Amino acid sequence: MASFTSSARGSRPLRAVAPCRQPMSMHSSAQVPDSGWSSQNFMLGAGMVIIQPSTHKIVVIYDTARKYWFLPRGRKDVGESLETTALREAYEESGYKATFLPLFTPVHAPSPPSDPGARRRLNTESLYTTITHWAAGRGNRSVPGEYMTFWYAGQIPPDAVHETGTGMPDEQTYTSHILTYEEAMNRLWGLERHVLDYVWTIYVYTLGIYEEVQADEAANGDGEADEAEDETAVSDPDLVFRENESISTVVSAPNGTSPRTIVDSRVTEAKSDRHRRSLN
């Protein structure tokens, strides 16, 4: 059992409770011990998986100097929100002005009192969190610490314009590439492979839900669809699609082909995984 000493007179060491060592889910690692970190021992950051829905491809960055592939991410500035950090880092490092991509992301955050059904609809919440550590003496840090990065899903349009020179001086060797899911997974490494895999799973699951709603509306006809205008039930009772939050333009398929045709196996995998997780 780990313990954390304190310099405060009379205080007790902070002891960590041993967690379960089994992975929490197929997309997560095991629990970490209950911990407490002071501001000098942690950093917060944000990253983004940028998807181009019109092609179902992903923006991945390559550093020509250090010879490695990665997703855009970086540290939060003082006074900056994590959401602003994600958008800023996406633009600086990729050269694309991304926006948040609404998905049916399962979350444990409660719905606000003013909108009880918010938790069951499309949202732009963070999908994944990674934790890495740094050692004492790294850079200008005299003490060790933990770096927590919160990952979001972003999107760029079919005609997205790539800008150059958007990064910091030490980021001018970054080049952006729009790759298929398989190509991106083959190039990324470490935790970012897990980030991409989960975001892609939720993205494809969202495509599947949208197709189901379209099919139901076509089968029922306009009359019955109008009766269910406010909330349209979907196969998963925990998810609701609202017409006024339509993602038809978000998930439009290239060349008129069906998104299900492109990623049918991923839809099946995402659905089976989603139904294994309970949010109640």
mmCIF file of C-alpha atoms in Angstrom:
data_model
loop_
_atom_site.group_PDB
_atom_site.id
_atom_site.type_symbol
_atom_site.label_atom_id
_atom_site.label_comp_id
_atom_site.label_asym_id
_atom_site.label_seq_id
_atom_site.Cartn_x
_atom_site.Cartn_y
_atom_site.Cartn_z
ATOM 1 C CA MET A 1 0.000 0.000 0.000
ATOM 2 C CA ALA A 2 1.470 3.298 -1.063
ATOM 3 C CA SER A 3 1.691 6.219 1.323
ATOM 4 C CA PHE A 4 2.205 9.919 0.727
ATOM 5 C CA THR A 5 3.887 11.971 3.432
ATOM 6 C CA SER A 6 2.996 15.541 4.252
ATOM 7 C CA SER A 7 5.189 18.309 5.659
ATOM 8 C CA ALA A 8 2.283 19.761 7.616
ATOM 9 C CA ARG A 9 2.863 19.348 11.360
ATOM 10 C CA GLY A 10 0.603 16.752 12.926
ATOM 11 C CA SER A 11 -0.900 15.554 9.654
ATOM 12 C CA ARG A 12 -1.080 11.888 8.793
ATOM 13 C CA PRO A 13 0.398 10.351 5.660
ATOM 14 C CA LEU A 14 -2.139 10.068 2.848
ATOM 15 C CA ARG A 15 -2.572 6.371 2.223
ATOM 16 C CA ALA A 16 -3.803 4.955 -1.032
ATOM 17 C CA VAL A 17 -6.476 2.276 -1.068
ATOM 18 C CA ALA A 18 -5.459 -0.735 -3.126
ATOM 19 C CA PRO A 19 -7.674 -0.802 -6.245
ATOM 20 C CA CYS A 20 -8.874 -3.694 -8.360
ATOM 21 C CA ARG A 21 -6.051 -4.816 -10.653
ATOM 22 C CA GLN A 22 -8.368 -6.018 -13.414
ATOM 23 C CA PRO A 23 -9.118 -3.713 -16.392
ATOM 24 C CA MET A 24 -12.269 -1.716 -15.727
ATOM 25 C CA SER A 25 -13.556 -2.376 -19.267
ATOM 26 C CA MET A 26 -12.288 -3.498 -22.653
ATOM 27 C CA HIS A 27 -11.201 0.088 -23.396
ATOM 28 C CA SER A 28 -9.735 0.979 -19.987
ATOM 29 C CA SER A 29 -6.828 -0.065 -17.810
ATOM 30 C CA ALA A 30 -7.125 -1.043 -14.146
ATOM 31 C CA GLN A 31 -8.115 1.373 -11.408
ATOM 32 C CA VAL A 32 -5.414 3.526 -9.832
ATOM 33 C CA PRO A 33 -5.034 3.930 -6.053
ATOM 34 C CA ASP A 34 -6.998 6.680 -4.341
ATOM 35 C CA SER A 35 -4.507 9.527 -4.492
ATOM 36 C CA GLY A 36 -4.018 13.176 -3.665
ATOM 37 C CA TRP A 37 -1.738 15.441 -5.684
ATOM 38 C CA SER A 38 -0.832 19.035 -4.946
ATOM 39 C CA SER A 39 -0.668 21.571 -7.764
ATOM 40 C CA GLN A 40 3.110 21.184 -8.067
ATOM 41 C CA ASN A 41 2.707 17.477 -8.820
ATOM 42 C CA PHE A 42 0.164 17.429 -11.632
ATOM 43 C CA MET A 43 -0.614 19.036 -14.966
ATOM 44 C CA LEU A 44 -3.820 19.081 -16.971
ATOM 45 C CA GLY A 45 -3.957 18.868 -20.732
ATOM 46 C CA ALA A 46 -6.380 18.174 -23.548
ATOM 47 C CA GLY A 47 -6.225 16.416 -26.890
ATOM 48 C CA MET A 48 -8.517 15.816 -29.832
ATOM 49 C CA VAL A 49 -9.273 13.017 -32.258
ATOM 50 C CA ILE A 50 -10.174 14.967 -35.410
ATOM 51 C CA ILE A 51 -12.473 13.082 -37.767
ATOM 52 C CA GLN A 52 -13.514 14.132 -41.252
ATOM 53 C CA PRO A 53 -17.028 12.640 -41.340
ATOM 54 C CA SER A 54 -17.418 13.046 -45.111
ATOM 55 C CA THR A 55 -14.579 10.549 -45.644
ATOM 56 C CA HIS A 56 -14.581 8.795 -42.247
ATOM 57 C CA LYS A 57 -10.877 9.570 -41.942
ATOM 58 C CA ILE A 58 -8.756 10.884 -39.082
ATOM 59 C CA VAL A 59 -6.180 13.661 -38.825
ATOM 60 C CA VAL A 60 -2.847 12.315 -37.561
ATOM 61 C CA ILE A 61 0.328 14.368 -37.151
ATOM 62 C CA TYR A 62 3.857 13.354 -38.038
ATOM 63 C CA ASP A 63 6.917 15.047 -36.556
ATOM 64 C CA THR A 64 9.532 14.974 -39.314
ATOM 65 C CA ALA A 65 12.297 15.853 -36.837
ATOM 66 C CA ARG A 66 11.558 13.273 -34.136
ATOM 67 C CA LYS A 67 10.088 10.714 -36.553
ATOM 68 C CA TYR A 68 6.885 9.753 -34.779
ATOM 69 C CA TRP A 69 3.111 9.966 -35.242
ATOM 70 C CA PHE A 70 0.677 11.400 -32.714
ATOM 71 C CA LEU A 71 -2.706 13.010 -32.111
ATOM 72 C CA PRO A 72 -2.875 16.758 -31.342
ATOM 73 C CA ARG A 73 -2.681 17.437 -27.614
ATOM 74 C CA GLY A 74 -1.008 19.733 -25.120
ATOM 75 C CA ARG A 75 -0.991 21.405 -21.723
ATOM 76 C CA LYS A 76 -3.741 23.676 -20.484
ATOM 77 C CA ASP A 77 -2.798 27.331 -20.127
ATOM 78 C CA VAL A 78 -3.523 29.189 -16.887
ATOM 79 C CA GLY A 79 -7.171 30.304 -16.852
ATOM 80 C CA GLU A 80 -8.038 28.195 -19.901
ATOM 81 C CA SER A 81 -10.804 25.582 -19.995
ATOM 82 C CA LEU A 82 -10.066 22.050 -21.142
ATOM 83 C CA GLU A 83 -12.437 22.494 -24.084
ATOM 84 C CA THR A 84 -10.600 25.619 -25.224
ATOM 85 C CA THR A 85 -7.297 23.795 -24.814
ATOM 86 C CA ALA A 86 -8.487 20.931 -27.018
ATOM 87 C CA LEU A 87 -9.564 23.274 -29.826
ATOM 88 C CA ARG A 88 -6.421 25.399 -29.564
ATOM 89 C CA GLU A 89 -4.026 22.455 -29.586
ATOM 90 C CA ALA A 90 -5.910 20.861 -32.478
ATOM 91 C CA TYR A 91 -5.459 24.022 -34.527
ATOM 92 C CA GLU A 92 -1.871 24.752 -33.520
ATOM 93 C CA GLU A 93 -0.562 21.260 -34.122
ATOM 94 C CA SER A 94 -2.696 20.085 -37.061
ATOM 95 C CA GLY A 95 -3.308 23.327 -38.945
ATOM 96 C CA TYR A 96 -7.049 22.590 -39.157
ATOM 97 C CA LYS A 97 -9.772 24.620 -37.427
ATOM 98 C CA ALA A 98 -11.739 21.758 -35.903
ATOM 99 C CA THR A 99 -15.027 21.967 -34.050
ATOM 100 C CA PHE A 100 -16.431 19.551 -31.502
ATOM 101 C CA LEU A 101 -18.147 16.452 -32.907
ATOM 102 C CA PRO A 102 -21.366 15.552 -31.039
ATOM 103 C CA LEU A 103 -21.554 11.815 -30.318
ATOM 104 C CA PHE A 104 -23.630 9.433 -28.222
ATOM 105 C CA THR A 105 -20.859 9.254 -25.632
ATOM 106 C CA PRO A 106 -21.761 7.276 -22.476
ATOM 107 C CA VAL A 107 -21.010 9.424 -19.440
ATOM 108 C CA HIS A 108 -21.575 9.316 -15.692
ATOM 109 C CA ALA A 109 -22.027 13.084 -15.489
ATOM 110 C CA PRO A 110 -25.602 13.899 -14.429
ATOM 111 C CA SER A 111 -28.007 15.883 -16.567
ATOM 112 C CA PRO A 112 -28.595 19.457 -15.380
ATOM 113 C CA PRO A 113 -31.956 20.097 -13.678
ATOM 114 C CA SER A 114 -32.969 22.346 -16.556
ATOM 115 C CA ASP A 115 -32.521 19.510 -19.078
ATOM 116 C CA PRO A 116 -33.129 16.066 -17.495
ATOM 117 C CA GLY A 117 -32.657 14.230 -20.783
ATOM 118 C CA ALA A 118 -29.274 15.737 -21.707
ATOM 119 C CA ARG A 119 -27.323 12.688 -20.585
ATOM 120 C CA ARG A 120 -29.199 10.519 -23.063
ATOM 121 C CA ARG A 121 -28.543 12.581 -26.177
ATOM 122 C CA LEU A 122 -25.673 13.703 -28.357
ATOM 123 C CA ASN A 123 -22.947 15.438 -26.362
ATOM 124 C CA THR A 124 -19.404 16.773 -26.712
ATOM 125 C CA GLU A 125 -18.054 15.577 -23.376
ATOM 126 C CA SER A 126 -14.526 14.234 -23.015
ATOM 127 C CA LEU A 127 -14.402 10.609 -24.167
ATOM 128 C CA TYR A 128 -11.102 9.395 -22.731
ATOM 129 C CA THR A 129 -8.507 10.324 -20.122
ATOM 130 C CA THR A 130 -4.866 9.304 -20.095
ATOM 131 C CA ILE A 131 -2.394 9.648 -17.237
ATOM 132 C CA THR A 132 1.364 9.670 -17.697
ATOM 133 C CA HIS A 133 4.077 10.579 -15.207
ATOM 134 C CA TRP A 134 7.177 12.721 -15.332
ATOM 135 C CA ALA A 135 10.323 12.258 -13.290
ATOM 136 C CA ALA A 136 11.974 14.852 -11.088
ATOM 137 C CA GLY A 137 14.477 16.880 -13.042
ATOM 138 C CA ARG A 138 12.643 16.643 -16.341
ATOM 139 C CA GLY A 139 12.620 20.035 -18.015
ATOM 140 C CA ASN A 140 12.268 22.741 -15.373
ATOM 141 C CA ARG A 141 10.394 20.477 -12.943
ATOM 142 C CA SER A 142 12.238 19.707 -9.723
ATOM 143 C CA VAL A 143 9.602 17.284 -8.449
ATOM 144 C CA PRO A 144 7.888 14.282 -10.056
ATOM 145 C CA GLY A 145 4.263 14.442 -11.133
ATOM 146 C CA GLU A 146 1.311 13.153 -13.113
ATOM 147 C CA TYR A 147 0.039 14.532 -16.414
ATOM 148 C CA MET A 148 -3.688 14.030 -17.088
ATOM 149 C CA THR A 149 -4.910 14.532 -20.643
ATOM 150 C CA PHE A 150 -8.633 14.733 -21.447
ATOM 151 C CA TRP A 151 -9.514 13.689 -24.992
ATOM 152 C CA TYR A 152 -12.349 15.048 -27.141
ATOM 153 C CA ALA A 153 -13.802 14.225 -30.554
ATOM 154 C CA GLY A 154 -13.515 16.909 -33.207
ATOM 155 C CA GLN A 155 -14.502 17.301 -36.836
ATOM 156 C CA ILE A 156 -13.469 19.098 -39.998
ATOM 157 C CA PRO A 157 -15.638 19.621 -43.120
ATOM 158 C CA PRO A 158 -14.992 18.072 -46.544
ATOM 159 C CA ASP A 159 -13.462 21.330 -47.803
ATOM 160 C CA ALA A 160 -11.327 21.959 -44.709
ATOM 161 C CA VAL A 161 -8.405 24.258 -45.450
ATOM 162 C CA HIS A 162 -5.040 23.309 -43.965
ATOM 163 C CA GLU A 163 -2.978 26.218 -42.659
ATOM 164 C CA THR A 164 0.776 26.179 -42.149
ATOM 165 C CA GLY A 165 2.822 27.846 -39.441
ATOM 166 C CA THR A 166 0.092 27.585 -36.807
ATOM 167 C CA GLY A 167 2.231 25.859 -34.193
ATOM 168 C CA MET A 168 4.800 27.002 -31.676
ATOM 169 C CA PRO A 169 8.420 27.492 -32.811
ATOM 170 C CA ASP A 170 9.335 23.927 -31.819
ATOM 171 C CA GLU A 171 6.302 22.552 -33.699
ATOM 172 C CA GLN A 172 7.204 23.734 -37.192
ATOM 173 C CA THR A 173 8.310 20.215 -38.153
ATOM 174 C CA TYR A 174 4.753 18.859 -37.717
ATOM 175 C CA THR A 175 2.923 17.665 -40.823
ATOM 176 C CA SER A 176 -0.750 16.669 -40.915
ATOM 177 C CA HIS A 177 -2.126 13.613 -42.686
ATOM 178 C CA ILE A 178 -5.743 12.482 -43.159
ATOM 179 C CA LEU A 179 -5.749 8.702 -42.774
ATOM 180 C CA THR A 180 -8.175 5.823 -42.539
ATOM 181 C CA TYR A 181 -8.773 4.297 -39.112
ATOM 182 C CA GLU A 182 -6.567 1.320 -39.963
ATOM 183 C CA GLU A 183 -3.750 3.539 -41.257
ATOM 184 C CA ALA A 184 -3.927 5.721 -38.165
ATOM 185 C CA MET A 185 -3.858 2.746 -35.796
ATOM 186 C CA ASN A 186 -0.825 1.336 -37.590
ATOM 187 C CA ARG A 187 1.081 4.599 -37.092
ATOM 188 C CA LEU A 188 0.100 5.621 -33.569
ATOM 189 C CA TRP A 189 1.655 4.028 -30.502
ATOM 190 C CA GLY A 190 1.119 3.670 -26.774
ATOM 191 C CA LEU A 191 -1.932 5.143 -25.085
ATOM 192 C CA GLU A 192 -3.000 7.088 -28.160
ATOM 193 C CA ARG A 193 -3.931 3.848 -29.899
ATOM 194 C CA HIS A 194 -6.409 3.205 -27.075
ATOM 195 C CA VAL A 195 -7.702 6.782 -27.332
ATOM 196 C CA LEU A 196 -8.350 6.465 -31.052
ATOM 197 C CA ASP A 197 -9.898 3.008 -30.762
ATOM 198 C CA TYR A 198 -12.450 4.168 -28.192
ATOM 199 C CA VAL A 199 -13.337 7.425 -29.958
ATOM 200 C CA TRP A 200 -13.750 5.511 -33.209
ATOM 201 C CA THR A 201 -15.963 2.946 -31.499
ATOM 202 C CA ILE A 202 -18.290 5.669 -30.209
ATOM 203 C CA TYR A 203 -18.226 7.460 -33.574
ATOM 204 C CA VAL A 204 -19.258 4.326 -35.428
ATOM 205 C CA TYR A 205 -21.891 3.538 -32.821
ATOM 206 C CA THR A 206 -23.333 7.008 -33.409
ATOM 207 C CA LEU A 207 -23.436 6.345 -37.154
ATOM 208 C CA GLY A 208 -25.359 3.160 -36.470
ATOM 209 C CA ILE A 209 -27.927 4.949 -34.326
ATOM 210 C CA TYR A 210 -28.407 7.634 -36.969
ATOM 211 C CA GLU A 211 -29.014 4.963 -39.621
ATOM 212 C CA GLU A 212 -31.539 3.196 -37.400
ATOM 213 C CA VAL A 213 -33.444 6.443 -36.888
ATOM 214 C CA GLN A 214 -33.437 7.121 -40.630
ATOM 215 C CA ALA A 215 -34.677 3.611 -41.336
ATOM 216 C CA ASP A 216 -37.440 3.916 -38.737
ATOM 217 C CA GLU A 217 -38.573 7.245 -40.149
ATOM 218 C CA ALA A 218 -38.641 5.823 -43.680
ATOM 219 C CA ALA A 219 -40.600 2.772 -42.538
ATOM 220 C CA ASN A 220 -43.113 4.710 -40.436
ATOM 221 C CA GLY A 221 -43.762 7.476 -42.922
ATOM 222 C CA ASP A 222 -43.956 11.197 -42.294
ATOM 223 C CA GLY A 223 -47.168 11.020 -40.285
ATOM 224 C CA GLU A 224 -45.911 8.725 -37.572
ATOM 225 C CA ALA A 225 -42.496 10.364 -37.591
ATOM 226 C CA ASP A 226 -44.101 13.715 -36.810
ATOM 227 C CA GLU A 227 -45.792 12.240 -33.742
ATOM 228 C CA ALA A 228 -42.382 11.246 -32.423
ATOM 229 C CA GLU A 229 -40.756 14.525 -33.416
ATOM 230 C CA ASP A 230 -39.633 15.475 -29.928
ATOM 231 C CA GLU A 231 -37.910 12.215 -28.984
ATOM 232 C CA THR A 232 -37.324 9.268 -31.279
ATOM 233 C CA ALA A 233 -36.653 5.991 -29.496
ATOM 234 C CA VAL A 234 -33.634 3.984 -30.619
ATOM 235 C CA SER A 235 -32.532 0.417 -30.062
ATOM 236 C CA ASP A 236 -30.633 1.269 -26.899
ATOM 237 C CA PRO A 237 -33.121 2.563 -24.294
ATOM 238 C CA ASP A 238 -30.411 4.704 -22.715
ATOM 239 C CA LEU A 239 -29.979 6.768 -25.868
ATOM 240 C CA VAL A 240 -32.383 9.216 -27.476
ATOM 241 C CA PHE A 241 -32.019 10.957 -30.825
ATOM 242 C CA ARG A 242 -33.570 14.402 -31.130
ATOM 243 C CA GLU A 243 -34.473 15.699 -34.568
ATOM 244 C CA ASN A 244 -33.404 19.214 -33.638
ATOM 245 C CA GLU A 245 -29.906 17.881 -33.019
ATOM 246 C CA SER A 246 -29.738 16.021 -36.329
ATOM 247 C CA ILE A 247 -26.295 14.795 -37.318
ATOM 248 C CA SER A 248 -27.224 14.090 -40.925
ATOM 249 C CA THR A 249 -24.651 16.603 -42.153
ATOM 250 C CA VAL A 250 -22.100 15.318 -39.684
ATOM 251 C CA VAL A 251 -22.211 11.673 -40.732
ATOM 252 C CA SER A 252 -22.917 11.997 -44.443
ATOM 253 C CA ALA A 253 -21.114 9.247 -46.303
ATOM 254 C CA PRO A 254 -18.677 9.804 -49.189
ATOM 255 C CA ASN A 255 -20.022 9.346 -52.737
ATOM 256 C CA GLY A 256 -23.478 8.548 -51.447
ATOM 257 C CA THR A 257 -22.417 5.214 -49.952
ATOM 258 C CA SER A 258 -23.700 4.025 -46.621
ATOM 259 C CA PRO A 259 -21.533 4.547 -43.547
ATOM 260 C CA ARG A 260 -22.672 1.077 -42.480
ATOM 261 C CA THR A 261 -21.130 -0.377 -45.662
ATOM 262 C CA ILE A 262 -17.806 1.240 -44.845
ATOM 263 C CA VAL A 263 -17.601 0.337 -41.187
ATOM 264 C CA ASP A 264 -20.171 -2.425 -40.646
ATOM 265 C CA SER A 265 -17.890 -4.574 -38.480
ATOM 266 C CA ARG A 266 -17.043 -1.600 -36.295
ATOM 267 C CA VAL A 267 -20.748 -0.817 -35.824
ATOM 268 C CA THR A 268 -21.343 -4.362 -34.603
ATOM 269 C CA GLU A 269 -18.375 -4.201 -32.225
ATOM 270 C CA ALA A 270 -19.369 -0.786 -30.885
ATOM 271 C CA LYS A 271 -22.960 -1.829 -30.258
ATOM 272 C CA SER A 272 -22.050 -5.004 -28.412
ATOM 273 C CA ASP A 273 -19.550 -3.109 -26.283
ATOM 274 C CA ARG A 274 -21.986 -0.278 -25.526
ATOM 275 C CA HIS A 275 -24.659 -2.687 -24.306
ATOM 276 C CA ARG A 276 -22.199 -4.249 -21.873
ATOM 277 C CA ARG A 277 -21.792 -0.949 -20.047
ATOM 278 C CA SER A 278 -24.513 0.148 -17.674
ATOM 279 C CA LEU A 279 -24.903 3.776 -16.703
ATOM 280 C CA ASN A 280 -27.701 3.247 -14.213
#
